[in-house]
PDB file of N, CA and C in Angstrom:
ATOM      1  N   ALA A   1      23.268  -0.179  40.083  1.00 76.00           N
ATOM      2  CA  ALA A   1      24.554   0.275  39.615  1.00 76.00           C
ATOM      3  C   ALA A   1      25.129  -0.716  38.612  1.00 76.00           C
ATOM      4  N   ASN A   2      24.967  -1.984  38.903  1.00 83.00           N
ATOM      5  CA  ASN A   2      25.521  -2.986  38.003  1.00 83.00           C
ATOM      6  C   ASN A   2      24.822  -2.953  36.651  1.00 83.00           C
ATOM      7  N   ASP A   3      23.524  -2.734  36.627  1.00 87.00           N
ATOM      8  CA  ASP A   3      22.800  -2.666  35.361  1.00 87.00           C
ATOM      9  C   ASP A   3      23.174  -1.425  34.564  1.00 87.00           C
ATOM     10  N   SER A   4      23.403  -0.313  35.238  1.00 81.00           N
ATOM     11  CA  SER A   4      23.698   0.943  34.548  1.00 81.00           C
ATOM     12  C   SER A   4      25.146   1.058  34.105  1.00 81.00           C
ATOM     13  N   TRP A   5      26.086   0.726  34.999  1.00 78.00           N
ATOM     14  CA  TRP A   5      27.502   0.962  34.712  1.00 78.00           C
ATOM     15  C   TRP A   5      28.325  -0.310  34.593  1.00 78.00           C
ATOM     16  N   GLY A   6      27.709  -1.465  34.807  1.00 84.00           N
ATOM     17  CA  GLY A   6      28.417  -2.724  34.665  1.00 84.00           C
ATOM     18  C   GLY A   6      29.282  -3.094  35.862  1.00 84.00           C
ATOM     19  N   ARG A   7      29.074  -2.429  36.982  1.00 85.00           N
ATOM     20  CA  ARG A   7      29.833  -2.735  38.200  1.00 85.00           C
ATOM     21  C   ARG A   7      29.057  -2.212  39.402  1.00 85.00           C
ATOM     22  N   TYR A   8      29.322  -2.805  40.540  1.00 87.00           N
ATOM     23  CA  TYR A   8      28.650  -2.372  41.764  1.00 87.00           C
ATOM     24  C   TYR A   8      29.396  -1.233  42.443  1.00 87.00           C
ATOM     25  N   TRP A   9      30.722  -1.250  42.364  1.00 85.00           N
ATOM     26  CA  TRP A   9      31.546  -0.251  43.048  1.00 85.00           C
ATOM     27  C   TRP A   9      32.574   0.263  42.057  1.00 85.00           C
ATOM     28  N   GLY A  10      32.590   1.587  41.828  1.00 83.00           N
ATOM     29  CA  GLY A  10      33.484   2.150  40.835  1.00 83.00           C
ATOM     30  C   GLY A  10      34.595   3.009  41.391  1.00 83.00           C
ATOM     31  N   PHE A  11      34.758   3.062  42.702  1.00 87.00           N
ATOM     32  CA  PHE A  11      35.761   3.906  43.355  1.00 87.00           C
ATOM     33  C   PHE A  11      35.638   5.360  42.927  1.00 87.00           C
ATOM     34  N   ASP A  12      34.411   5.794  42.702  1.00 87.00           N
ATOM     35  CA  ASP A  12      34.122   7.196  42.446  1.00 87.00           C
ATOM     36  C   ASP A  12      34.380   7.975  43.736  1.00 87.00           C
ATOM     37  N   THR A  13      34.802   9.222  43.625  1.00 87.00           N
ATOM     38  CA  THR A  13      35.133  10.025  44.802  1.00 87.00           C
ATOM     39  C   THR A  13      33.956  10.125  45.764  1.00 87.00           C
ATOM     40  N   LYS A  14      32.773  10.331  45.237  1.00 88.00           N
ATOM     41  CA  LYS A  14      31.579  10.440  46.087  1.00 88.00           C
ATOM     42  C   LYS A  14      31.298   9.117  46.799  1.00 88.00           C
ATOM     43  N   GLU A  15      31.464   8.006  46.102  1.00 89.00           N
ATOM     44  CA  GLU A  15      31.257   6.696  46.719  1.00 89.00           C
ATOM     45  C   GLU A  15      32.247   6.452  47.853  1.00 89.00           C
ATOM     46  N   VAL A  16      33.499   6.783  47.614  1.00 92.00           N
ATOM     47  CA  VAL A  16      34.530   6.546  48.622  1.00 92.00           C
ATOM     48  C   VAL A  16      34.280   7.392  49.865  1.00 92.00           C
ATOM     49  N   TRP A  17      33.975   8.685  49.679  1.00 92.00           N
ATOM     50  CA  TRP A  17      33.730   9.547  50.836  1.00 92.00           C
ATOM     51  C   TRP A  17      32.460   9.156  51.574  1.00 92.00           C
ATOM     52  N   THR A  18      31.452   8.668  50.866  1.00 93.00           N
ATOM     53  CA  THR A  18      30.252   8.180  51.538  1.00 93.00           C
ATOM     54  C   THR A  18      30.575   6.948  52.373  1.00 93.00           C
ATOM     55  N   PHE A  19      31.423   6.079  51.861  1.00 96.00           N
ATOM     56  CA  PHE A  19      31.867   4.919  52.637  1.00 96.00           C
ATOM     57  C   PHE A  19      32.639   5.355  53.882  1.00 96.00           C
ATOM     58  N   VAL A  20      33.509   6.357  53.738  1.00 96.00           N
ATOM     59  CA  VAL A  20      34.256   6.882  54.889  1.00 96.00           C
ATOM     60  C   VAL A  20      33.290   7.399  55.953  1.00 96.00           C
ATOM     61  N   ILE A  21      32.248   8.103  55.522  1.00 97.00           N
ATOM     62  CA  ILE A  21      31.258   8.626  56.469  1.00 97.00           C
ATOM     63  C   ILE A  21      30.536   7.485  57.180  1.00 97.00           C
ATOM     64  N   TRP A  22      30.164   6.463  56.447  1.00 97.00           N
ATOM     65  CA  TRP A  22      29.518   5.299  57.067  1.00 97.00           C
ATOM     66  C   TRP A  22      30.425   4.667  58.116  1.00 97.00           C
ATOM     67  N   VAL A  23      31.708   4.534  57.795  1.00 97.00           N
ATOM     68  CA  VAL A  23      32.650   3.932  58.746  1.00 97.00           C
ATOM     69  C   VAL A  23      32.809   4.815  59.980  1.00 97.00           C
ATOM     70  N   LEU A  24      32.893   6.127  59.791  1.00 96.00           N
ATOM     71  CA  LEU A  24      33.023   7.039  60.930  1.00 96.00           C
ATOM     72  C   LEU A  24      31.824   6.944  61.868  1.00 96.00           C
ATOM     73  N   TYR A  25      30.632   6.987  61.313  1.00 97.00           N
ATOM     74  CA  TYR A  25      29.447   6.926  62.169  1.00 97.00           C
ATOM     75  C   TYR A  25      29.221   5.531  62.754  1.00 97.00           C
ATOM     76  N   ALA A  26      29.619   4.482  62.042  1.00 97.00           N
ATOM     77  CA  ALA A  26      29.560   3.134  62.627  1.00 97.00           C
ATOM     78  C   ALA A  26      30.533   3.033  63.797  1.00 97.00           C
ATOM     79  N   GLY A  27      31.717   3.625  63.635  1.00 94.00           N
ATOM     80  CA  GLY A  27      32.674   3.664  64.742  1.00 94.00           C
ATOM     81  C   GLY A  27      32.149   4.459  65.915  1.00 94.00           C
ATOM     82  N   TYR A  28      31.465   5.547  65.633  1.00 94.00           N
ATOM     83  CA  TYR A  28      30.861   6.373  66.682  1.00 94.00           C
ATOM     84  C   TYR A  28      29.833   5.571  67.483  1.00 94.00           C
ATOM     85  N   ILE A  29      28.931   4.901  66.771  1.00 95.00           N
ATOM     86  CA  ILE A  29      27.902   4.104  67.443  1.00 95.00           C
ATOM     87  C   ILE A  29      28.544   2.957  68.225  1.00 95.00           C
ATOM     88  N   HIS A  30      29.525   2.311  67.623  1.00 95.00           N
ATOM     89  CA  HIS A  30      30.210   1.206  68.289  1.00 95.00           C
ATOM     90  C   HIS A  30      30.931   1.682  69.550  1.00 95.00           C
ATOM     91  N   ALA A  31      31.623   2.806  69.452  1.00 93.00           N
ATOM     92  CA  ALA A  31      32.361   3.326  70.608  1.00 93.00           C
ATOM     93  C   ALA A  31      31.421   3.704  71.748  1.00 93.00           C
ATOM     94  N   ARG A  32      30.286   4.270  71.419  1.00 93.00           N
ATOM     95  CA  ARG A  32      29.332   4.646  72.480  1.00 93.00           C
ATOM     96  C   ARG A  32      28.667   3.417  73.089  1.00 93.00           C
ATOM     97  N   ALA A  33      28.387   2.415  72.258  1.00 94.00           N
ATOM     98  CA  ALA A  33      27.660   1.245  72.754  1.00 94.00           C
ATOM     99  C   ALA A  33      28.555   0.264  73.511  1.00 94.00           C
ATOM    100  N   THR A  34      29.781   0.054  73.046  1.00 94.00           N
ATOM    101  CA  THR A  34      30.609  -0.993  73.643  1.00 94.00           C
ATOM    102  C   THR A  34      31.744  -0.461  74.506  1.00 94.00           C
ATOM    103  N   ARG A  35      32.283   0.679  74.159  1.00 88.00           N
ATOM    104  CA  ARG A  35      33.413   1.236  74.900  1.00 88.00           C
ATOM    105  C   ARG A  35      32.989   2.226  75.971  1.00 88.00           C
ATOM    106  N   GLY A  36      31.735   2.618  75.940  1.00 87.00           N
ATOM    107  CA  GLY A  36      31.243   3.560  76.924  1.00 87.00           C
ATOM    108  C   GLY A  36      31.727   4.983  76.705  1.00 87.00           C
ATOM    109  N   TRP A  37      32.051   5.312  75.460  1.00 87.00           N
ATOM    110  CA  TRP A  37      32.516   6.676  75.175  1.00 87.00           C
ATOM    111  C   TRP A  37      31.382   7.651  75.421  1.00 87.00           C
ATOM    112  N   ARG A  38      31.649   8.632  76.236  1.00 90.00           N
ATOM    113  CA  ARG A  38      30.698   9.699  76.515  1.00 90.00           C
ATOM    114  C   ARG A  38      31.456  11.012  76.516  1.00 90.00           C
ATOM    115  N   GLY A  39      30.740  12.086  76.441  1.00 90.00           N
ATOM    116  CA  GLY A  39      31.353  13.401  76.587  1.00 90.00           C
ATOM    117  C   GLY A  39      32.271  13.799  75.446  1.00 90.00           C
ATOM    118  N   THR A  40      33.474  14.224  75.787  1.00 93.00           N
ATOM    119  CA  THR A  40      34.387  14.852  74.831  1.00 93.00           C
ATOM    120  C   THR A  40      34.799  13.919  73.701  1.00 93.00           C
ATOM    121  N   ARG A  41      35.153  12.678  74.018  1.00 91.00           N
ATOM    122  CA  ARG A  41      35.614  11.762  72.962  1.00 91.00           C
ATOM    123  C   ARG A  41      34.526  11.487  71.935  1.00 91.00           C
ATOM    124  N   SER A  42      33.333  11.197  72.388  1.00 92.00           N
ATOM    125  CA  SER A  42      32.256  10.918  71.437  1.00 92.00           C
ATOM    126  C   SER A  42      31.853  12.184  70.685  1.00 92.00           C
ATOM    127  N   ALA A  43      31.941  13.339  71.343  1.00 94.00           N
ATOM    128  CA  ALA A  43      31.616  14.598  70.662  1.00 94.00           C
ATOM    129  C   ALA A  43      32.596  14.871  69.531  1.00 94.00           C
ATOM    130  N   TRP A  44      33.882  14.651  69.770  1.00 95.00           N
ATOM    131  CA  TRP A  44      34.872  14.873  68.713  1.00 95.00           C
ATOM    132  C   TRP A  44      34.675  13.918  67.541  1.00 95.00           C
ATOM    133  N   LEU A  45      34.363  12.670  67.817  1.00 94.00           N
ATOM    134  CA  LEU A  45      34.115  11.719  66.732  1.00 94.00           C
ATOM    135  C   LEU A  45      32.879  12.120  65.937  1.00 94.00           C
ATOM    136  N   SER A  46      31.866  12.612  66.606  1.00 95.00           N
ATOM    137  CA  SER A  46      30.666  13.097  65.929  1.00 95.00           C
ATOM    138  C   SER A  46      30.971  14.327  65.074  1.00 95.00           C
ATOM    139  N   ILE A  47      31.781  15.232  65.584  1.00 96.00           N
ATOM    140  CA  ILE A  47      32.161  16.432  64.823  1.00 96.00           C
ATOM    141  C   ILE A  47      32.973  16.052  63.593  1.00 96.00           C
ATOM    142  N   ILE A  48      33.892  15.105  63.733  1.00 96.00           N
ATOM    143  CA  ILE A  48      34.678  14.643  62.582  1.00 96.00           C
ATOM    144  C   ILE A  48      33.755  14.048  61.519  1.00 96.00           C
ATOM    145  N   GLY A  49      32.763  13.266  61.933  1.00 96.00           N
ATOM    146  CA  GLY A  49      31.795  12.713  60.986  1.00 96.00           C
ATOM    147  C   GLY A  49      31.002  13.795  60.285  1.00 96.00           C
ATOM    148  N   PHE A  50      30.590  14.817  61.029  1.00 97.00           N
ATOM    149  CA  PHE A  50      29.821  15.906  60.430  1.00 97.00           C
ATOM    150  C   PHE A  50      30.672  16.715  59.451  1.00 97.00           C
ATOM    151  N   VAL A  51      31.929  16.946  59.777  1.00 97.00           N
ATOM    152  CA  VAL A  51      32.836  17.644  58.854  1.00 97.00           C
ATOM    153  C   VAL A  51      33.023  16.820  57.581  1.00 97.00           C
ATOM    154  N   ALA A  52      33.092  15.503  57.711  1.00 96.00           N
ATOM    155  CA  ALA A  52      33.197  14.641  56.530  1.00 96.00           C
ATOM    156  C   ALA A  52      31.944  14.745  55.661  1.00 96.00           C
ATOM    157  N   VAL A  53      30.779  14.860  56.281  1.00 96.00           N
ATOM    158  CA  VAL A  53      29.535  15.045  55.521  1.00 96.00           C
ATOM    159  C   VAL A  53      29.572  16.372  54.767  1.00 96.00           C
ATOM    160  N   LEU A  54      29.964  17.443  55.452  1.00 94.00           N
ATOM    161  CA  LEU A  54      30.061  18.749  54.789  1.00 94.00           C
ATOM    162  C   LEU A  54      31.059  18.715  53.642  1.00 94.00           C
ATOM    163  N   PHE A  55      32.201  18.063  53.860  1.00 93.00           N
ATOM    164  CA  PHE A  55      33.211  17.919  52.814  1.00 93.00           C
ATOM    165  C   PHE A  55      32.634  17.176  51.615  1.00 93.00           C
ATOM    166  N   ASN A  56      31.883  16.115  51.882  1.00 90.00           N
ATOM    167  CA  ASN A  56      31.302  15.317  50.809  1.00 90.00           C
ATOM    168  C   ASN A  56      30.274  16.113  50.008  1.00 90.00           C
ATOM    169  N   PHE A  57      29.472  16.923  50.671  1.00 87.00           N
ATOM    170  CA  PHE A  57      28.448  17.695  49.972  1.00 87.00           C
ATOM    171  C   PHE A  57      28.999  18.908  49.238  1.00 87.00           C
ATOM    172  N   THR A  58      30.098  19.471  49.696  1.00 86.00           N
ATOM    173  CA  THR A  58      30.598  20.712  49.089  1.00 86.00           C
ATOM    174  C   THR A  58      31.859  20.484  48.269  1.00 86.00           C
ATOM    175  N   ILE A  59      32.952  20.152  48.899  1.00 87.00           N
ATOM    176  CA  ILE A  59      34.248  20.072  48.226  1.00 87.00           C
ATOM    177  C   ILE A  59      34.261  18.986  47.157  1.00 87.00           C
ATOM    178  N   VAL A  60      33.740  17.815  47.472  1.00 85.00           N
ATOM    179  CA  VAL A  60      33.744  16.718  46.495  1.00 85.00           C
ATOM    180  C   VAL A  60      32.939  17.100  45.262  1.00 85.00           C
ATOM    181  N   ASN A  61      31.802  17.761  45.442  1.00 78.00           N
ATOM    182  CA  ASN A  61      30.987  18.154  44.291  1.00 78.00           C
ATOM    183  C   ASN A  61      31.647  19.239  43.454  1.00 78.00           C
ATOM    184  N   MET A  62      32.379  20.155  44.079  1.00 80.00           N
ATOM    185  CA  MET A  62      32.945  21.275  43.333  1.00 80.00           C
ATOM    186  C   MET A  62      34.279  20.966  42.672  1.00 80.00           C
ATOM    187  N   PHE A  63      35.091  20.112  43.268  1.00 80.00           N
ATOM    188  CA  PHE A  63      36.463  19.965  42.796  1.00 80.00           C
ATOM    189  C   PHE A  63      36.810  18.606  42.213  1.00 80.00           C
ATOM    190  N   PHE A  64      35.939  17.626  42.305  1.00 76.00           N
ATOM    191  CA  PHE A  64      36.239  16.295  41.795  1.00 76.00           C
ATOM    192  C   PHE A  64      35.208  15.896  40.750  1.00 76.00           C
ATOM    193  N   GLN A  65      35.667  15.303  39.677  1.00 75.00           N
ATOM    194  CA  GLN A  65      34.787  14.807  38.630  1.00 75.00           C
ATOM    195  C   GLN A  65      34.418  13.359  38.925  1.00 75.00           C
ATOM    196  N   GLY A  66      33.225  12.970  38.526  1.00 70.00           N
ATOM    197  CA  GLY A  66      32.810  11.591  38.713  1.00 70.00           C
ATOM    198  C   GLY A  66      31.372  11.400  38.296  1.00 70.00           C
ATOM    199  N   LEU A  67      30.892  10.202  38.509  1.00 69.00           N
ATOM    200  CA  LEU A  67      29.513   9.874  38.151  1.00 69.00           C
ATOM    201  C   LEU A  67      28.512  10.550  39.073  1.00 69.00           C
ATOM    202  N   HIS A  68      28.934  10.929  40.267  1.00 64.00           N
ATOM    203  CA  HIS A  68      28.033  11.474  41.269  1.00 64.00           C
ATOM    204  C   HIS A  68      28.333  12.935  41.562  1.00 64.00           C
ATOM    205  N   SER A  69      28.539  13.742  40.556  1.00 61.00           N
ATOM    206  CA  SER A  69      28.762  15.174  40.754  1.00 61.00           C
ATOM    207  C   SER A  69      27.452  15.899  40.485  1.00 61.00           C
ATOM    208  N   TYR A  70      26.963  16.630  41.475  1.00 63.00           N
ATOM    209  CA  TYR A  70      25.653  17.257  41.379  1.00 63.00           C
ATOM    210  C   TYR A  70      25.696  18.771  41.413  1.00 63.00           C
ATOM    211  N   SER A  71      26.868  19.364  41.394  1.00 56.00           N
ATOM    212  CA  SER A  71      26.949  20.806  41.630  1.00 56.00           C
ATOM    213  C   SER A  71      26.490  21.632  40.433  1.00 56.00           C
ATOM    214  N   GLY A  72      26.686  21.144  39.241  1.00 61.00           N
ATOM    215  CA  GLY A  72      26.331  21.912  38.061  1.00 61.00           C
ATOM    216  C   GLY A  72      27.282  23.063  37.795  1.00 61.00           C
ATOM    217  N   LEU A  73      28.446  23.055  38.430  1.00 58.00           N
ATOM    218  CA  LEU A  73      29.412  24.134  38.255  1.00 58.00           C
ATOM    219  C   LEU A  73      30.317  23.927  37.058  1.00 58.00           C
ATOM    220  N   THR A  74      30.366  22.707  36.535  1.00 52.00           N
ATOM    221  CA  THR A  74      31.267  22.450  35.413  1.00 52.00           C
ATOM    222  C   THR A  74      30.552  22.517  34.095  1.00 52.00           C
TER     223      THR A  74
END
């Protein structure tokens, strides 16, 4: 990224949402491993992470401009 665009992090919409997804799933793994989250709480956190993935693949590509837009709709 630094060689191509002159920076490592550009606060592109796709980059930010991918970071959010990483944080959600890291929190999920951490909660299950250290807090003992099982059942409903861990399921809801997993569902929220999956919805964020769907949002990143669909809504971000269709409605936001950036370096990482792959939809071909524009």
